[in-house]
PDB file of C-alpha atoms and ligand atoms in Angstrom:
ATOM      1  CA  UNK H   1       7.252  -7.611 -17.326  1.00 95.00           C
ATOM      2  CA  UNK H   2       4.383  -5.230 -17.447  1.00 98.00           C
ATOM      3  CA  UNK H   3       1.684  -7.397 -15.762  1.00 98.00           C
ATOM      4  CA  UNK H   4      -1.201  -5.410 -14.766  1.00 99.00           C
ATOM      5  CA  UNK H   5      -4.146  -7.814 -12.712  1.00 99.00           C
ATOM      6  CA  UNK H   6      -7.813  -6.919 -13.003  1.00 99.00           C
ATOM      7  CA  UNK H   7     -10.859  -8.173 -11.383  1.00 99.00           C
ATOM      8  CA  UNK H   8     -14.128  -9.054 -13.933  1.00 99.00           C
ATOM      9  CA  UNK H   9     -17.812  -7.651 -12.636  1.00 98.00           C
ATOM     10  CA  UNK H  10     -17.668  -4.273 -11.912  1.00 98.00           C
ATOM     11  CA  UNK H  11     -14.306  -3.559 -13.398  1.00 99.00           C
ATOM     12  CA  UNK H  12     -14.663  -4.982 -16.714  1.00 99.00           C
ATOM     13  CA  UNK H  13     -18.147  -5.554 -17.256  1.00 99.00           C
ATOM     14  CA  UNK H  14     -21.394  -4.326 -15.687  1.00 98.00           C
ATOM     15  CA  UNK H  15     -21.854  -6.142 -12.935  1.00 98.00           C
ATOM     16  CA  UNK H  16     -25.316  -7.272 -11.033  1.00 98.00           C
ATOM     17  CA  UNK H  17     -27.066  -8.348  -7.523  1.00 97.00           C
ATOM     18  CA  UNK H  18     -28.208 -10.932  -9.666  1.00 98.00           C
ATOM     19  CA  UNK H  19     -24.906 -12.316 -11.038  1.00 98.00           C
ATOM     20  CA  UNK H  20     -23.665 -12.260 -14.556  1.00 98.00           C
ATOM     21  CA  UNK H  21     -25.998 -15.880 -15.356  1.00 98.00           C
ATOM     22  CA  UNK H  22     -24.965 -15.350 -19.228  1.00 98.00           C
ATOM     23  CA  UNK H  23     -23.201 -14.007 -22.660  1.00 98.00           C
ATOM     24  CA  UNK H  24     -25.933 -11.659 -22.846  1.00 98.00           C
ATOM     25  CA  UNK H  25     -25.897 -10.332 -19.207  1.00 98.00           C
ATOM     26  CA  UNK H  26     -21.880  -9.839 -19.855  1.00 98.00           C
ATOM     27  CA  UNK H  27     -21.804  -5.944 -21.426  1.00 98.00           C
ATOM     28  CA  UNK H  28     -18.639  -4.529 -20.966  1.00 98.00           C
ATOM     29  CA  UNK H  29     -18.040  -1.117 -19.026  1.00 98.00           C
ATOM     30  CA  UNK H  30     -17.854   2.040 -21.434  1.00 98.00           C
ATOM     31  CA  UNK H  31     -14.620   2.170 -22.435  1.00 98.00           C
ATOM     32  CA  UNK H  32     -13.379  -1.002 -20.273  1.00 98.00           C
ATOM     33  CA  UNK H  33     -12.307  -2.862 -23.778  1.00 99.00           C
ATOM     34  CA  UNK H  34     -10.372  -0.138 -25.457  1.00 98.00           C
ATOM     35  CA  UNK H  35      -8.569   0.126 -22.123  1.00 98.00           C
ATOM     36  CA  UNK H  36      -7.853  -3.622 -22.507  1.00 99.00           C
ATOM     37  CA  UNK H  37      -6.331  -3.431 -25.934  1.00 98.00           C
ATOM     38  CA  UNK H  38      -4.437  -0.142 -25.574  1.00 98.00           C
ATOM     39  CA  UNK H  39      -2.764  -1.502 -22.659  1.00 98.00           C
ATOM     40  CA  UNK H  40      -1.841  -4.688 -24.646  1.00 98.00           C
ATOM     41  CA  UNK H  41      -0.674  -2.986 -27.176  1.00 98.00           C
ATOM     42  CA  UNK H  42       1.605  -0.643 -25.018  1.00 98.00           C
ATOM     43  CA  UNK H  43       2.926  -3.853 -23.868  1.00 98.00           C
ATOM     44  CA  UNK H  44       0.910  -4.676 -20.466  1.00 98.00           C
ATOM     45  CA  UNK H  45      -0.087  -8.133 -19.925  1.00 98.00           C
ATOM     46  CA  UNK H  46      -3.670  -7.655 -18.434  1.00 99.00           C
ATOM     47  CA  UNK H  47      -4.654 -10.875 -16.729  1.00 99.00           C
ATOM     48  CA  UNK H  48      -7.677 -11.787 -14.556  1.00 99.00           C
ATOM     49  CA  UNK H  49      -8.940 -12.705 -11.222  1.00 99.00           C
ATOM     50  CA  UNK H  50     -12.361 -13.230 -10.810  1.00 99.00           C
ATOM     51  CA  UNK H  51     -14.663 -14.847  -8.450  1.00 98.00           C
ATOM     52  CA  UNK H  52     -17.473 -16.795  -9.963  1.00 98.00           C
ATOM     53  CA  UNK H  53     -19.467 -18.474  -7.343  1.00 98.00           C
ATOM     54  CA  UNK H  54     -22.651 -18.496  -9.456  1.00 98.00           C
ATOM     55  CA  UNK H  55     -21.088 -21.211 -10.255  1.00 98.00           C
ATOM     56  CA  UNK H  56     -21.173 -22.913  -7.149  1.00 98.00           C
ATOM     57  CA  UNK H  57     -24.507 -21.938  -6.789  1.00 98.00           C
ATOM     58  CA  UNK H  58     -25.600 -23.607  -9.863  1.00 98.00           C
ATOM     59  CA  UNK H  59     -26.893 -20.100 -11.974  1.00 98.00           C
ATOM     60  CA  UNK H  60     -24.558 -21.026 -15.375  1.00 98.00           C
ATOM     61  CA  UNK H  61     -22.207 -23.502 -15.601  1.00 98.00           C
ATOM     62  CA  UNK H  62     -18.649 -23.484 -16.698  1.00 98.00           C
ATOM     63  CA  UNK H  63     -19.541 -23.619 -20.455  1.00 98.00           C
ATOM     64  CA  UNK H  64     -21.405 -20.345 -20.180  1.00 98.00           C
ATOM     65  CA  UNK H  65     -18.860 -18.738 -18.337  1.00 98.00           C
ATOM     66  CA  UNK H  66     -16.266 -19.505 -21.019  1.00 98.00           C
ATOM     67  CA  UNK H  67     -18.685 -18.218 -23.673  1.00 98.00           C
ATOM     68  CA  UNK H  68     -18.121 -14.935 -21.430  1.00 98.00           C
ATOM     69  CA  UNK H  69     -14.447 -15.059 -21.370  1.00 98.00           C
ATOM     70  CA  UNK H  70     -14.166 -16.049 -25.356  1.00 98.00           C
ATOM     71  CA  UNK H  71     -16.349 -12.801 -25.796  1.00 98.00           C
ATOM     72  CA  UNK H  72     -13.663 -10.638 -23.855  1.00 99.00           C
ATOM     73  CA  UNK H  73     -11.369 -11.950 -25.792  1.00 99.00           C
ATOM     74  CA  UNK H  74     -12.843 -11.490 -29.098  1.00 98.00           C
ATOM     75  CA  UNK H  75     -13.985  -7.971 -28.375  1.00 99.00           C
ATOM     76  CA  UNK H  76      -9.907  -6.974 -27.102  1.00 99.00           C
ATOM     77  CA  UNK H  77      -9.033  -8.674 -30.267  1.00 98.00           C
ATOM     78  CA  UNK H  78     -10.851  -6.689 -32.052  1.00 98.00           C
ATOM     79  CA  UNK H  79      -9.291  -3.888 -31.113  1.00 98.00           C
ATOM     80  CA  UNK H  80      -6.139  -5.280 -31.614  1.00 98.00           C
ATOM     81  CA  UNK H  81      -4.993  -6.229 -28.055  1.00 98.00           C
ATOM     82  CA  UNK H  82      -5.466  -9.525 -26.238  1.00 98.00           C
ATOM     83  CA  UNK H  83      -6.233 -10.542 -22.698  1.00 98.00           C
ATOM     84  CA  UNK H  84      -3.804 -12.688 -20.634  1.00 99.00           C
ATOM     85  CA  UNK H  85      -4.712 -15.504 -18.053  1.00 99.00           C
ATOM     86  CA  UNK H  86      -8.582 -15.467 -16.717  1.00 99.00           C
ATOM     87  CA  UNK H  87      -8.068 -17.105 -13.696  1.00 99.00           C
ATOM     88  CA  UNK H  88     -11.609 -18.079 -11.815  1.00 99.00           C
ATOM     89  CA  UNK H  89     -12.867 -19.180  -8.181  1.00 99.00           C
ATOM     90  CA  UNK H  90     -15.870 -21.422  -9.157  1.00 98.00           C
ATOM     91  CA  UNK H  91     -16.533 -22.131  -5.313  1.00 98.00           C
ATOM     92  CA  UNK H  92     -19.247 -21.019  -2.898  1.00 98.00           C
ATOM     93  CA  UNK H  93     -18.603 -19.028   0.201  1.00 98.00           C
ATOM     94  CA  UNK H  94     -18.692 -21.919   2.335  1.00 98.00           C
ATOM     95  CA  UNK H  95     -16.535 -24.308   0.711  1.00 98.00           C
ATOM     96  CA  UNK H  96     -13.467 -23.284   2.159  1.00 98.00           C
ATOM     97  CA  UNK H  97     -11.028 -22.989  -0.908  1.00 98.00           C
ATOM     98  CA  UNK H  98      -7.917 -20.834  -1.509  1.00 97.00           C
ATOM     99  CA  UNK H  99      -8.750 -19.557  -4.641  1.00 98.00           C
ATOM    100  CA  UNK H 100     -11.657 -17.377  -3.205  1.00 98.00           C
ATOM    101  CA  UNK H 101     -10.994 -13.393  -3.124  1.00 98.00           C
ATOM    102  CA  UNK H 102     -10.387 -12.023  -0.853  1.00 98.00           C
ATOM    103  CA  UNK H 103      -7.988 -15.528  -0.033  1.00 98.00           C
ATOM    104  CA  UNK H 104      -4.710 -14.393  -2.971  1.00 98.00           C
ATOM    105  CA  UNK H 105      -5.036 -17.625  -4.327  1.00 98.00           C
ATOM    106  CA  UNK H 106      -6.055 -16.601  -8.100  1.00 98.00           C
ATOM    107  CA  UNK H 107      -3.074 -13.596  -7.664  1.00 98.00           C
ATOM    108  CA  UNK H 108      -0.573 -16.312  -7.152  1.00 98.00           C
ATOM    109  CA  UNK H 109      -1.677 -18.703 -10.379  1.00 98.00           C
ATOM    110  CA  UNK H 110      -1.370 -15.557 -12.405  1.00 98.00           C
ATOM    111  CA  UNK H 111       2.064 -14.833 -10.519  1.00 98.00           C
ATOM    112  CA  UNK H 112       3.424 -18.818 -11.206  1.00 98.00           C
ATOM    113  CA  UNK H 113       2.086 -18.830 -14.597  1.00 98.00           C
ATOM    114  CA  UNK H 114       4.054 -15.764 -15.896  1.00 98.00           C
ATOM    115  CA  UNK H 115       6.770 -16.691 -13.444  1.00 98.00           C
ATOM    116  CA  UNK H 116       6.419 -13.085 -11.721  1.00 98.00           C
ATOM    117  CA  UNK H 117       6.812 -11.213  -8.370  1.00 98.00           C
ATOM    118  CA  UNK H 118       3.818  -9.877  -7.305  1.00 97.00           C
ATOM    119  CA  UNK H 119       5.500  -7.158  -5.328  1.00 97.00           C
ATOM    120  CA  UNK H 120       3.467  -3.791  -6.328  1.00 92.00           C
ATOM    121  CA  UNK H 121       1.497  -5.587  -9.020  1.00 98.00           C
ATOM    122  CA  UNK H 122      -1.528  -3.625  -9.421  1.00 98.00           C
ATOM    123  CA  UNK H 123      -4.821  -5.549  -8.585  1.00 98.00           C
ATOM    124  CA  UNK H 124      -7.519  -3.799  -9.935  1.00 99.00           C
ATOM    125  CA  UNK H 125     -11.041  -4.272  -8.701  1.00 99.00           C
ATOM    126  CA  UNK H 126     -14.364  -3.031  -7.010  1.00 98.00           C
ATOM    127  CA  UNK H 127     -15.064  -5.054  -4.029  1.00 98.00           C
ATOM    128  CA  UNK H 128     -13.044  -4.857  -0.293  1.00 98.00           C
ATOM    129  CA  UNK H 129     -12.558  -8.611  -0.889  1.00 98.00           C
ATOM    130  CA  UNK H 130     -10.398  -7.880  -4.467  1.00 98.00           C
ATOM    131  CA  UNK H 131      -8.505  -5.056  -2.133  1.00 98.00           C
ATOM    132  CA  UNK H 132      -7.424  -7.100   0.211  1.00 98.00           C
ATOM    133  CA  UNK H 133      -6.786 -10.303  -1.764  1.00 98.00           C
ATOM    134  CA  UNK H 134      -3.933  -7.394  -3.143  1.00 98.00           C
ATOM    135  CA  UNK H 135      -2.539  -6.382  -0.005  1.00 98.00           C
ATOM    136  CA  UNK H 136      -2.508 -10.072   1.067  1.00 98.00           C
ATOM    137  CA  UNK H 137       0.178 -10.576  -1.488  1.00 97.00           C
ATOM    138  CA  UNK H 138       1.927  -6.878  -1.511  1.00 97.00           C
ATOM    139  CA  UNK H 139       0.390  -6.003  -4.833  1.00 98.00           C
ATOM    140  CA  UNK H 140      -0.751  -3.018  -5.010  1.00 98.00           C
ATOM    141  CA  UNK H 141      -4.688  -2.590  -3.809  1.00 98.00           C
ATOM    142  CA  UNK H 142      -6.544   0.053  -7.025  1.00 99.00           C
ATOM    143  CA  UNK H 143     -10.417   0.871  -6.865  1.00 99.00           C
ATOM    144  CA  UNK H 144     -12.890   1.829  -9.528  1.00 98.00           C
ATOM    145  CA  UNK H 145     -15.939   3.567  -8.901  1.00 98.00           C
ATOM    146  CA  UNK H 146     -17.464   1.157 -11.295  1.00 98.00           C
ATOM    147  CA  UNK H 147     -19.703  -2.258  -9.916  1.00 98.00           C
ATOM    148  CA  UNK H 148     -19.475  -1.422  -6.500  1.00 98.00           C
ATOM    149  CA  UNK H 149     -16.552   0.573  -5.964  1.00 98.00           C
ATOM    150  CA  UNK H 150     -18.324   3.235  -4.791  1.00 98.00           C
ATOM    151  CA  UNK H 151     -19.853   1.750  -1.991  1.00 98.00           C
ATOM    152  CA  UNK H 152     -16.464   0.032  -1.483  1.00 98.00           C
ATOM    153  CA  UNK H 153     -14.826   3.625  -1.167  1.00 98.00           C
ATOM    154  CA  UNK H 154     -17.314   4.090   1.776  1.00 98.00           C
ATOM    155  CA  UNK H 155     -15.671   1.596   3.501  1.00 98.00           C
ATOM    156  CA  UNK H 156     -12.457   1.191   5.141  1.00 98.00           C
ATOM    157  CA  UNK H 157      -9.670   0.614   2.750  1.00 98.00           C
ATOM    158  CA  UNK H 158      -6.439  -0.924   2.991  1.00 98.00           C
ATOM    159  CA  UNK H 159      -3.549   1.578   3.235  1.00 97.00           C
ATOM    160  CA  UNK H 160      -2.047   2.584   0.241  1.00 97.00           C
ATOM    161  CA  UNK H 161      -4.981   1.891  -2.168  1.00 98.00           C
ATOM    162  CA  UNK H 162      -5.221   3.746  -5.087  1.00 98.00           C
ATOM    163  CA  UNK H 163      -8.478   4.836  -6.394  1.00 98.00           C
ATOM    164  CA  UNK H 164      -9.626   5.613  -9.927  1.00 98.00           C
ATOM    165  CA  UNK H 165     -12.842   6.603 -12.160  1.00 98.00           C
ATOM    166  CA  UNK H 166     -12.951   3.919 -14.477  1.00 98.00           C
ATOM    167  CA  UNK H 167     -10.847   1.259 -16.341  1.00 98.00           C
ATOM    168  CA  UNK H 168      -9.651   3.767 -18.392  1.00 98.00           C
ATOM    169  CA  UNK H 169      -8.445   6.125 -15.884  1.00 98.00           C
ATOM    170  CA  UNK H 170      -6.026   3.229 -14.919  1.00 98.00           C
ATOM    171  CA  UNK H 171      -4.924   2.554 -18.855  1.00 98.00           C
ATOM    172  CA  UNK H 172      -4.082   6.239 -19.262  1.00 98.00           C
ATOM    173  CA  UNK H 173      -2.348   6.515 -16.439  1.00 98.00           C
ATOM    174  CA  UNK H 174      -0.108   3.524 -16.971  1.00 98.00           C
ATOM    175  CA  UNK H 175       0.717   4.478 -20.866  1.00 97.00           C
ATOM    176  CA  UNK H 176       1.680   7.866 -19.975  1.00 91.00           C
ATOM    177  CA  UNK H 177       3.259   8.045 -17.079  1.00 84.00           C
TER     178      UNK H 177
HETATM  179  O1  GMZ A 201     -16.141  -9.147  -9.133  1.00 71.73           O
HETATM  180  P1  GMZ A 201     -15.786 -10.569  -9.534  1.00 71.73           P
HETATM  181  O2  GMZ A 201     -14.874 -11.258  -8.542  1.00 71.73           O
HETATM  182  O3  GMZ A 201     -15.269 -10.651 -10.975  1.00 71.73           O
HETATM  183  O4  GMZ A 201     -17.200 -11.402  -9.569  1.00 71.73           O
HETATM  184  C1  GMZ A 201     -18.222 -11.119  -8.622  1.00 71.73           C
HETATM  185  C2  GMZ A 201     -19.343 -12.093  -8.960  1.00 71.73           C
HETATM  186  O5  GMZ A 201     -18.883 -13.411  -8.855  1.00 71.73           O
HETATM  187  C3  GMZ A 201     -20.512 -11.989  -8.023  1.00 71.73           C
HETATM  188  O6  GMZ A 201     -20.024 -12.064  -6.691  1.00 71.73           O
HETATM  189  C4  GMZ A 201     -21.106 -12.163  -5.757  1.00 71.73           C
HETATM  190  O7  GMZ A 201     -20.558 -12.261  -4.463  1.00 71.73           O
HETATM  191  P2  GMZ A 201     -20.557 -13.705  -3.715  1.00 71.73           P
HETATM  192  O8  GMZ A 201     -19.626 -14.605  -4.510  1.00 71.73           O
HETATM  193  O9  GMZ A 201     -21.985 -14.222  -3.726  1.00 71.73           O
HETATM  194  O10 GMZ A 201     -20.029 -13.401  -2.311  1.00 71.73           O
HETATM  195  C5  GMZ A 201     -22.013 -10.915  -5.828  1.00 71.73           C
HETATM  196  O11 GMZ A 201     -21.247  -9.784  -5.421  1.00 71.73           O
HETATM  197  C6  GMZ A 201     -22.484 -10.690  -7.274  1.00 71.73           C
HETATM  198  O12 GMZ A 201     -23.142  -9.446  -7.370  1.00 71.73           O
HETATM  199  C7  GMZ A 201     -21.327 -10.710  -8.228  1.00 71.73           C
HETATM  200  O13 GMZ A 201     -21.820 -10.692  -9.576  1.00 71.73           O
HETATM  201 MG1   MG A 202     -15.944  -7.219  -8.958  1.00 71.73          MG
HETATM  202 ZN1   ZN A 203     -12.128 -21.151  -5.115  1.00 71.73          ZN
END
């Protein structure tokens, strides 16, 4: 199975200091939804991890953050792909769960669910935490310069990480080679 894992803000979508509080705040990266639904169609299963504790924190609640993830959805569909599991952390910092990047947690749901190895799955995302949640589980660790993946390339990365442009660096690189 072609499973390929991807963060949400800063991979997908724009992301913000000030969270991503609504449908209207969600805009996807140029090019991120394309990516999405030529992958599909090539036969990936694109699935994602994503922390949300706005949450937590009380900006939107889950209602509004499934608006967000039916939009995805509807825009990949529109291009004729689809989007696999969106897995979600809805907890604070503090609140000690195991679904929290850069804790695997969210990898391994995705993993169960499609009954799948995660052995050199690529994780795709922007922050250190998303990196190492990947290397935690021996998928493999990719960075965008999207959201803050350039500020994450400043920092110390996990051996072996990949690093790309964009979303659709990654989908052209997987469809032809
Ligand atoms: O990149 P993913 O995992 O899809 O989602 C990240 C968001 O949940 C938010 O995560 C927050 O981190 P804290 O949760 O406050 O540490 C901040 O980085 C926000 O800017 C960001 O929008
Ligand atoms: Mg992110
Ligand atoms: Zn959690």
């Amino acid at each position: 199975m072609k499973l390929l894992i991807l963060d949400r803000d800063g991979v997908i979508n724009y992301d913000s200091d000030a969270y991503i509080k609504s449908v209207e705040e969600w805009i996807p990266l140029p090019g991120s939804i394309e990516a999405i639904a030529q992958l599909s169609k090539a036969g990936w299963t694109v699935a994602v991890a994503t922390n949300q504790s706005g949450i937590a924190r009380g900006y939107y609640d889950l209602a509004t953050l499934d608006a967000m993830h039916a939009r995805l959805r509807e825009l990949v569909a529109e291009q004729g792909g689809e989007v696999g599991l969106i897995v979600y952390c809805p907890h604070g910092p503090d609140e000690g769960c195991d679904c929290r990047k850069p804790k695997p947690g969210m990898l391994k749901t995705i993993a169960q669910h499609y009954n799948v190895a995660l052995t050199n799955v690529w994780f795709v995302g922007d922050s250190l935490g998303d990196l190492e949640a990947a290397k935690a589980v021996d998928s493999h660790p990719v960075l965008v310069k999207t959201g803050k993946g350039e500020k994450t390339q400043a920092k110390t990365l996990p051996v072996g990480t990949l690093i790309f442009d964009d979303l659709a660096a990654i989908a052209a690189e997987l469809i032809h080679n």
